[in-house]
Amino acid sequence: MHRAGLNIRLWVQAIATLLTNAYLKGFKTGTLYTGPLKHVCVPTLNCYSCPAAMYSCPIGAIQVTIAGAGGVDLTATQGLWARLVAISTSLPMLTIGFLMLVGGIVGRAACGWICPFGWFQELLNKIPSPKFNGPVIFKYAKYIILIVFVFLLPAFWLDEFDGGEPSFCKYICPAGTLEGGLPIAWLQPAVRSQLGWLFTWKTSLLALILVLSVFFRRPFCRWLCPLGAFYGPLNRVSLYQLKIDEKACIHCGACSKKCPVSLDVPRELDNAECLRCLDCRGVCPVNVISLTGPGLKSKTQPPEQVAEAKKQTI
């Protein structure tokens, strides 16, 4: 039953990926969907420029809106205040509010259940190979990327047209390269003939992430994803929470072994890195991990079953 429960999440991820990218005609024509749904953001990282994408990416939308204020030229004293005001009033509050609503209810559950690029990394990690955790300090890089590449550079870095640019999408996002850059380059010869160093850099970064995904669990999500950095702190205050009965825990290690982001679950459950995937809950032999929130009841094993399970681990 536990295995069936875990497989459900993989199917949900697959279905979410298909629904998010349902404009399959785009892969034939090499054109993007431009219907009314493209004005709606999904709560996950999914490239706007993917030929099949039906919706917009929230991280992309935030950058484009901020960059649309024209950027800030710090060398120009005249008009500096006007530009700052323009940026402050152009902050994409609707998109930010939407993400805060999602995170405020379920924390990082969107990362664990419906993110296409996260799902792809998990599939790669199933390839038989040695597995590693990586330095803990790497997890802070995604917060730097969120602040610098999503908010500051689009606002303050001017391009040749005296405007801002979506720096994370342009210089980093491997999901965008996989879903948008590579397909468009393949489908549109005119675009392919103009590719330069930036495309080489981004495809190299994508290749690195994909290789790392074989040996590390969801490396992009853990170390580089700005959306994960946005959602992470909301885990502690979200409406739905994961709780562990520490007294009943038999410390068998099954939960930590299964965790897709390599958490020490008894110690780190539901911290900012937790994806709320519920895999730990599914493999716990004594049901000491519970999901709490409106409409849910905590289910735990009877004390005698917990005692018996503890004896078996000694």
Tab-separated table of C-alpha atoms in Angstrom:
chain	number	residue	atom	x	y	z
A	1	MET	CA	0.000	0.000	0.000
A	2	HIS	CA	2.868	2.353	0.778
A	3	ARG	CA	4.423	1.761	-2.644
A	4	ALA	CA	1.069	2.391	-4.349
A	5	GLY	CA	0.767	5.657	-2.448
A	6	LEU	CA	4.212	6.754	-3.601
A	7	ASN	CA	3.410	5.865	-7.198
A	8	ILE	CA	0.354	8.099	-7.030
A	9	ARG	CA	2.599	11.135	-6.628
A	10	LEU	CA	4.636	10.209	-9.697
A	11	TRP	CA	1.433	9.896	-11.703
A	12	VAL	CA	0.176	13.223	-10.382
A	13	GLN	CA	3.467	14.820	-11.440
A	14	ALA	CA	3.166	13.304	-14.910
A	15	ILE	CA	-0.446	14.430	-15.334
A	16	ALA	CA	0.376	17.928	-14.053
A	17	THR	CA	3.234	18.168	-16.551
A	18	LEU	CA	0.917	17.184	-19.393
A	19	LEU	CA	-1.857	19.564	-18.341
A	20	THR	CA	0.594	22.433	-17.950
A	21	ASN	CA	2.027	21.688	-21.393
A	22	ALA	CA	-1.042	20.508	-23.282
A	23	TYR	CA	-0.570	22.565	-26.456
A	24	LEU	CA	1.174	19.702	-28.233
A	25	LYS	CA	0.505	21.337	-31.594
A	26	GLY	CA	3.295	23.757	-30.724
A	27	PHE	CA	5.894	21.009	-31.091
A	28	LYS	CA	4.764	20.544	-34.693
A	29	THR	CA	4.439	24.184	-35.708
A	30	GLY	CA	7.243	25.649	-33.606
A	31	THR	CA	4.915	28.400	-32.381
A	32	LEU	CA	3.746	29.290	-28.877
A	33	TYR	CA	0.252	29.109	-27.464
A	34	THR	CA	-1.132	32.655	-27.164
A	35	GLY	CA	-4.652	31.993	-25.898
A	36	PRO	CA	-6.255	33.476	-22.771
A	37	LEU	CA	-4.786	30.850	-20.432
A	38	LYS	CA	-1.294	32.199	-21.168
A	39	HIS	CA	-2.174	35.147	-18.917
A	40	VAL	CA	-2.525	32.746	-15.969
A	41	CYS	CA	0.481	31.623	-13.911
A	42	VAL	CA	0.915	28.100	-12.623
A	43	PRO	CA	2.388	27.728	-9.105
A	44	THR	CA	5.489	25.959	-10.448
A	45	LEU	CA	8.484	26.655	-12.664
A	46	ASN	CA	7.361	26.059	-16.267
A	47	CYS	CA	8.803	28.003	-19.181
A	48	TYR	CA	6.514	30.469	-20.972
A	49	SER	CA	8.457	29.780	-24.192
A	50	CYS	CA	7.864	26.035	-24.203
A	51	PRO	CA	5.954	25.353	-27.456
A	52	ALA	CA	3.430	23.291	-25.488
A	53	ALA	CA	3.052	25.619	-22.479
A	54	MET	CA	-0.542	26.657	-21.802
A	55	TYR	CA	0.257	28.942	-18.870
A	56	SER	CA	2.883	31.413	-17.709
A	57	CYS	CA	5.737	30.890	-15.271
A	58	PRO	CA	5.402	32.980	-12.083
A	59	ILE	CA	9.147	33.592	-11.798
A	60	GLY	CA	9.250	34.772	-15.398
A	61	ALA	CA	6.197	36.970	-14.871
A	62	ILE	CA	7.763	38.656	-11.842
A	63	GLN	CA	10.974	39.445	-13.721
A	64	VAL	CA	9.251	40.711	-16.864
A	65	THR	CA	6.967	42.995	-14.876
A	66	ILE	CA	9.842	44.476	-12.873
A	67	ALA	CA	12.016	44.820	-15.975
A	68	GLY	CA	9.135	46.546	-17.740
A	69	ALA	CA	9.604	49.533	-15.452
A	70	GLY	CA	12.717	50.338	-17.469
A	71	GLY	CA	15.414	49.421	-14.986
A	72	VAL	CA	17.424	51.864	-12.894
A	73	ASP	CA	20.561	53.590	-14.165
A	74	LEU	CA	22.542	54.253	-10.994
A	75	THR	CA	24.865	56.609	-12.883
A	76	ALA	CA	22.025	58.931	-13.822
A	77	THR	CA	20.916	61.282	-11.055
A	78	GLN	CA	18.184	62.876	-13.116
A	79	GLY	CA	15.089	60.743	-13.134
A	80	LEU	CA	16.453	58.192	-10.650
A	81	TRP	CA	13.644	58.738	-8.166
A	82	ALA	CA	11.087	58.507	-10.944
A	83	ARG	CA	12.489	55.153	-12.022
A	84	LEU	CA	12.467	53.818	-8.444
A	85	VAL	CA	8.844	54.852	-8.078
A	86	ALA	CA	8.031	53.177	-11.385
A	87	ILE	CA	9.602	49.922	-10.237
A	88	SER	CA	7.880	49.989	-6.845
A	89	THR	CA	4.506	50.529	-8.476
A	90	SER	CA	5.129	47.862	-11.115
A	91	LEU	CA	5.878	45.042	-8.686
A	92	PRO	CA	3.721	42.096	-9.785
A	93	MET	CA	1.642	41.999	-6.629
A	94	LEU	CA	-0.976	39.715	-8.164
A	95	THR	CA	1.624	37.066	-9.012
A	96	ILE	CA	3.421	37.452	-5.685
A	97	GLY	CA	0.090	37.325	-3.855
A	98	PHE	CA	-0.875	34.166	-5.738
A	99	LEU	CA	2.382	32.463	-4.745
A	100	MET	CA	1.962	33.552	-1.128
A	101	LEU	CA	-1.561	32.144	-1.133
A	102	VAL	CA	-0.373	28.783	-2.455
A	103	GLY	CA	2.587	28.679	-0.065
A	104	GLY	CA	0.471	29.907	2.833
A	105	ILE	CA	-1.895	26.979	2.388
A	106	VAL	CA	0.331	24.043	1.405
A	107	GLY	CA	3.924	25.308	1.692
A	108	ARG	CA	6.218	23.731	-0.915
A	109	ALA	CA	3.714	21.035	-1.884
A	110	ALA	CA	3.567	22.417	-5.431
A	111	CYS	CA	7.285	21.612	-5.736
A	112	GLY	CA	6.744	18.047	-4.599
A	113	TRP	CA	3.587	17.249	-6.515
A	114	ILE	CA	3.172	19.236	-9.743
A	115	CYS	CA	6.522	20.722	-10.833
A	116	PRO	CA	7.542	19.350	-14.276
A	117	PHE	CA	11.268	20.003	-13.885
A	118	GLY	CA	11.286	18.545	-10.379
A	119	TRP	CA	9.589	15.420	-11.702
A	120	PHE	CA	12.182	15.127	-14.467
A	121	GLN	CA	15.015	15.307	-11.927
A	122	GLU	CA	13.395	12.570	-9.853
A	123	LEU	CA	13.137	10.310	-12.897
A	124	LEU	CA	16.836	10.836	-13.639
A	125	ASN	CA	17.702	10.012	-10.034
A	126	LYS	CA	16.137	6.572	-10.484
A	127	ILE	CA	19.035	5.640	-12.781
A	128	PRO	CA	21.190	3.171	-10.791
A	129	SER	CA	24.250	5.034	-9.517
A	130	PRO	CA	25.990	6.084	-6.295
A	131	LYS	CA	23.938	8.717	-4.462
A	132	PHE	CA	25.313	11.742	-2.618
A	133	ASN	CA	23.838	14.528	-0.483
A	134	GLY	CA	26.094	17.455	-1.364
A	135	PRO	CA	27.250	20.320	0.895
A	136	VAL	CA	24.476	21.734	3.071
A	137	ILE	CA	25.647	25.285	2.368
A	138	PHE	CA	24.570	24.940	-1.279
A	139	LYS	CA	20.928	25.320	-0.243
A	140	TYR	CA	21.449	29.025	0.445
A	141	ALA	CA	22.353	29.734	-3.185
A	142	LYS	CA	18.695	29.693	-4.219
A	143	TYR	CA	17.917	32.601	-1.876
A	144	ILE	CA	20.710	34.642	-3.455
A	145	ILE	CA	19.345	33.803	-6.903
A	146	LEU	CA	15.833	34.853	-5.868
A	147	ILE	CA	16.969	38.214	-4.528
A	148	VAL	CA	19.623	39.038	-7.125
A	149	PHE	CA	18.430	37.490	-10.389
A	150	VAL	CA	14.653	37.673	-9.930
A	151	PHE	CA	14.278	41.039	-8.190
A	152	LEU	CA	17.437	43.181	-8.241
A	153	LEU	CA	18.959	42.647	-11.687
A	154	PRO	CA	15.676	43.043	-13.609
A	155	ALA	CA	15.181	46.324	-11.749
A	156	PHE	CA	18.700	47.749	-11.815
A	157	TRP	CA	20.540	46.212	-14.786
A	158	LEU	CA	19.935	48.116	-18.031
A	159	ASP	CA	20.296	46.446	-21.416
A	160	GLU	CA	21.254	48.135	-24.683
A	161	PHE	CA	17.694	49.401	-25.064
A	162	ASP	CA	17.754	51.151	-21.669
A	163	GLY	CA	15.428	48.607	-20.123
A	164	GLY	CA	15.613	45.806	-17.595
A	165	GLU	CA	15.726	42.125	-18.510
A	166	PRO	CA	14.580	38.841	-16.925
A	167	SER	CA	18.019	37.852	-15.664
A	168	PHE	CA	17.174	34.468	-14.147
A	169	CYS	CA	15.390	33.324	-17.298
A	170	LYS	CA	18.126	34.681	-19.540
A	171	TYR	CA	21.231	33.473	-17.734
A	172	ILE	CA	20.303	30.552	-15.475
A	173	CYS	CA	16.957	28.762	-15.763
A	174	PRO	CA	17.672	25.167	-16.891
A	175	ALA	CA	13.953	24.408	-17.036
A	176	GLY	CA	13.581	27.169	-19.614
A	177	THR	CA	16.458	25.767	-21.651
A	178	LEU	CA	14.990	22.261	-21.599
A	179	GLU	CA	11.375	23.235	-22.236
A	180	GLY	CA	11.807	26.335	-24.380
A	181	GLY	CA	15.330	26.964	-25.637
A	182	LEU	CA	16.099	23.535	-27.075
A	183	PRO	CA	12.694	22.903	-28.716
A	184	ILE	CA	12.554	26.375	-30.287
A	185	ALA	CA	16.113	26.026	-31.575
A	186	TRP	CA	15.196	22.667	-33.076
A	187	LEU	CA	11.893	23.790	-34.620
A	188	GLN	CA	12.942	27.205	-35.926
A	189	PRO	CA	16.016	27.172	-38.229
A	190	ALA	CA	16.132	30.987	-38.235
A	191	VAL	CA	16.577	30.993	-34.469
A	192	ARG	CA	19.093	28.159	-34.577
A	193	SER	CA	21.347	30.076	-36.960
A	194	GLN	CA	21.618	32.990	-34.505
A	195	LEU	CA	22.575	31.061	-31.382
A	196	GLY	CA	25.733	32.179	-29.605
A	197	TRP	CA	27.675	31.969	-26.364
A	198	LEU	CA	24.612	32.454	-24.158
A	199	PHE	CA	22.884	29.395	-25.583
A	200	THR	CA	26.106	27.412	-25.160
A	201	TRP	CA	26.343	28.522	-21.527
A	202	LYS	CA	22.732	27.644	-20.751
A	203	THR	CA	22.830	24.241	-22.430
A	204	SER	CA	26.045	23.477	-20.541
A	205	LEU	CA	24.374	24.458	-17.268
A	206	LEU	CA	21.363	22.310	-18.136
A	207	ALA	CA	23.617	19.360	-18.943
A	208	LEU	CA	25.384	19.791	-15.599
A	209	ILE	CA	22.078	19.843	-13.703
A	210	LEU	CA	20.844	16.740	-15.522
A	211	VAL	CA	24.050	14.821	-14.796
A	212	LEU	CA	23.975	15.903	-11.151
A	213	SER	CA	20.349	14.738	-10.939
A	214	VAL	CA	21.513	11.173	-11.480
A	215	PHE	CA	23.755	11.314	-8.408
A	216	PHE	CA	22.018	13.938	-6.226
A	217	ARG	CA	18.332	14.154	-5.426
A	218	ARG	CA	16.683	17.141	-7.141
A	219	PRO	CA	19.825	19.328	-7.116
A	220	PHE	CA	18.219	22.275	-8.887
A	221	CYS	CA	15.271	22.327	-6.472
A	222	ARG	CA	17.555	22.132	-3.444
A	223	TRP	CA	20.275	24.551	-4.503
A	224	LEU	CA	19.177	26.902	-7.284
A	225	CYS	CA	15.396	27.219	-7.666
A	226	PRO	CA	14.139	30.714	-6.742
A	227	LEU	CA	10.565	29.488	-6.481
A	228	GLY	CA	11.651	26.971	-3.867
A	229	ALA	CA	13.349	29.838	-2.034
A	230	PHE	CA	10.075	31.763	-2.125
A	231	TYR	CA	7.919	28.876	-0.896
A	232	GLY	CA	10.383	27.422	1.630
A	233	PRO	CA	9.924	29.867	4.534
A	234	LEU	CA	6.148	29.472	4.206
A	235	ASN	CA	6.379	25.814	5.257
A	236	ARG	CA	6.536	26.857	8.905
A	237	VAL	CA	3.422	29.028	8.763
A	238	SER	CA	1.261	27.268	6.170
A	239	LEU	CA	-2.252	26.123	6.917
A	240	TYR	CA	-1.350	22.471	6.408
A	241	GLN	CA	1.613	21.083	8.344
A	242	LEU	CA	3.574	17.864	8.637
A	243	LYS	CA	4.086	16.653	12.198
A	244	ILE	CA	6.066	13.775	13.670
A	245	ASP	CA	5.404	12.003	16.957
A	246	GLU	CA	8.999	11.939	18.200
A	247	LYS	CA	8.177	9.718	21.176
A	248	ALA	CA	6.669	7.034	18.951
A	249	CYS	CA	9.391	7.251	16.262
A	250	ILE	CA	11.422	4.030	16.104
A	251	HIS	CA	14.319	5.693	14.209
A	252	CYS	CA	14.414	3.053	11.497
A	253	GLY	CA	15.656	5.563	8.906
A	254	ALA	CA	13.108	4.605	6.244
A	255	CYS	CA	11.772	8.162	5.960
A	256	SER	CA	15.168	9.799	5.500
A	257	LYS	CA	16.206	7.184	2.968
A	258	LYS	CA	13.105	7.903	0.889
A	259	CYS	CA	13.183	11.718	1.131
A	260	PRO	CA	13.671	13.206	-2.389
A	261	VAL	CA	15.736	16.081	-0.983
A	262	SER	CA	17.822	13.980	1.436
A	263	LEU	CA	16.487	15.431	4.689
A	264	ASP	CA	17.116	13.881	8.084
A	265	VAL	CA	13.357	13.594	8.450
A	266	PRO	CA	12.989	13.098	12.239
A	267	ARG	CA	15.086	16.234	12.770
A	268	GLU	CA	14.265	18.340	9.699
A	269	LEU	CA	10.673	17.427	8.828
A	270	ASP	CA	8.738	20.356	7.374
A	271	ASN	CA	11.644	22.788	7.331
A	272	ALA	CA	12.196	25.143	4.389
A	273	GLU	CA	13.699	22.349	2.265
A	274	CYS	CA	10.770	19.934	2.677
A	275	LEU	CA	8.743	19.482	-0.533
A	276	ARG	CA	5.655	18.162	1.268
A	277	CYS	CA	5.759	15.153	-1.054
A	278	LEU	CA	4.534	12.857	1.776
A	279	ASP	CA	6.930	10.069	0.738
A	280	CYS	CA	8.200	9.889	4.325
A	281	ARG	CA	4.667	9.447	5.585
A	282	GLY	CA	4.065	6.699	3.057
A	283	VAL	CA	7.027	4.554	4.125
A	284	CYS	CA	6.803	5.047	7.902
A	285	PRO	CA	6.092	1.588	9.407
A	286	VAL	CA	4.452	3.021	12.524
A	287	ASN	CA	2.604	6.020	11.028
A	288	VAL	CA	4.213	8.601	13.300
A	289	ILE	CA	4.206	11.260	10.552
A	290	SER	CA	0.899	12.993	10.021
A	291	LEU	CA	-0.467	15.754	7.829
A	292	THR	CA	-2.468	18.224	9.879
A	293	GLY	CA	-4.821	20.967	8.826
A	294	PRO	CA	-8.491	21.760	8.221
A	295	GLY	CA	-10.521	18.656	7.443
A	296	LEU	CA	-7.749	16.197	8.328
A	297	LYS	CA	-7.459	13.803	11.235
A	298	SER	CA	-4.121	12.534	12.500
A	299	LYS	CA	-3.718	8.771	12.218
A	300	THR	CA	-1.141	6.979	14.350
A	301	GLN	CA	-0.408	3.361	15.173
A	302	PRO	CA	-1.697	1.898	18.448
A	303	PRO	CA	0.975	1.930	21.210
A	304	GLU	CA	1.284	-1.865	21.192
A	305	GLN	CA	2.124	-1.874	17.456
A	306	VAL	CA	4.708	0.858	17.982
A	307	ALA	CA	6.300	-1.168	20.789
A	308	GLU	CA	6.415	-4.262	18.580
A	309	ALA	CA	8.015	-2.291	15.737
A	310	LYS	CA	10.660	-0.946	18.104
A	311	LYS	CA	11.532	-4.486	19.193
A	312	GLN	CA	12.050	-5.496	15.571
A	313	THR	CA	14.567	-2.691	15.026
A	314	ILE	CA	16.698	-3.585	18.045
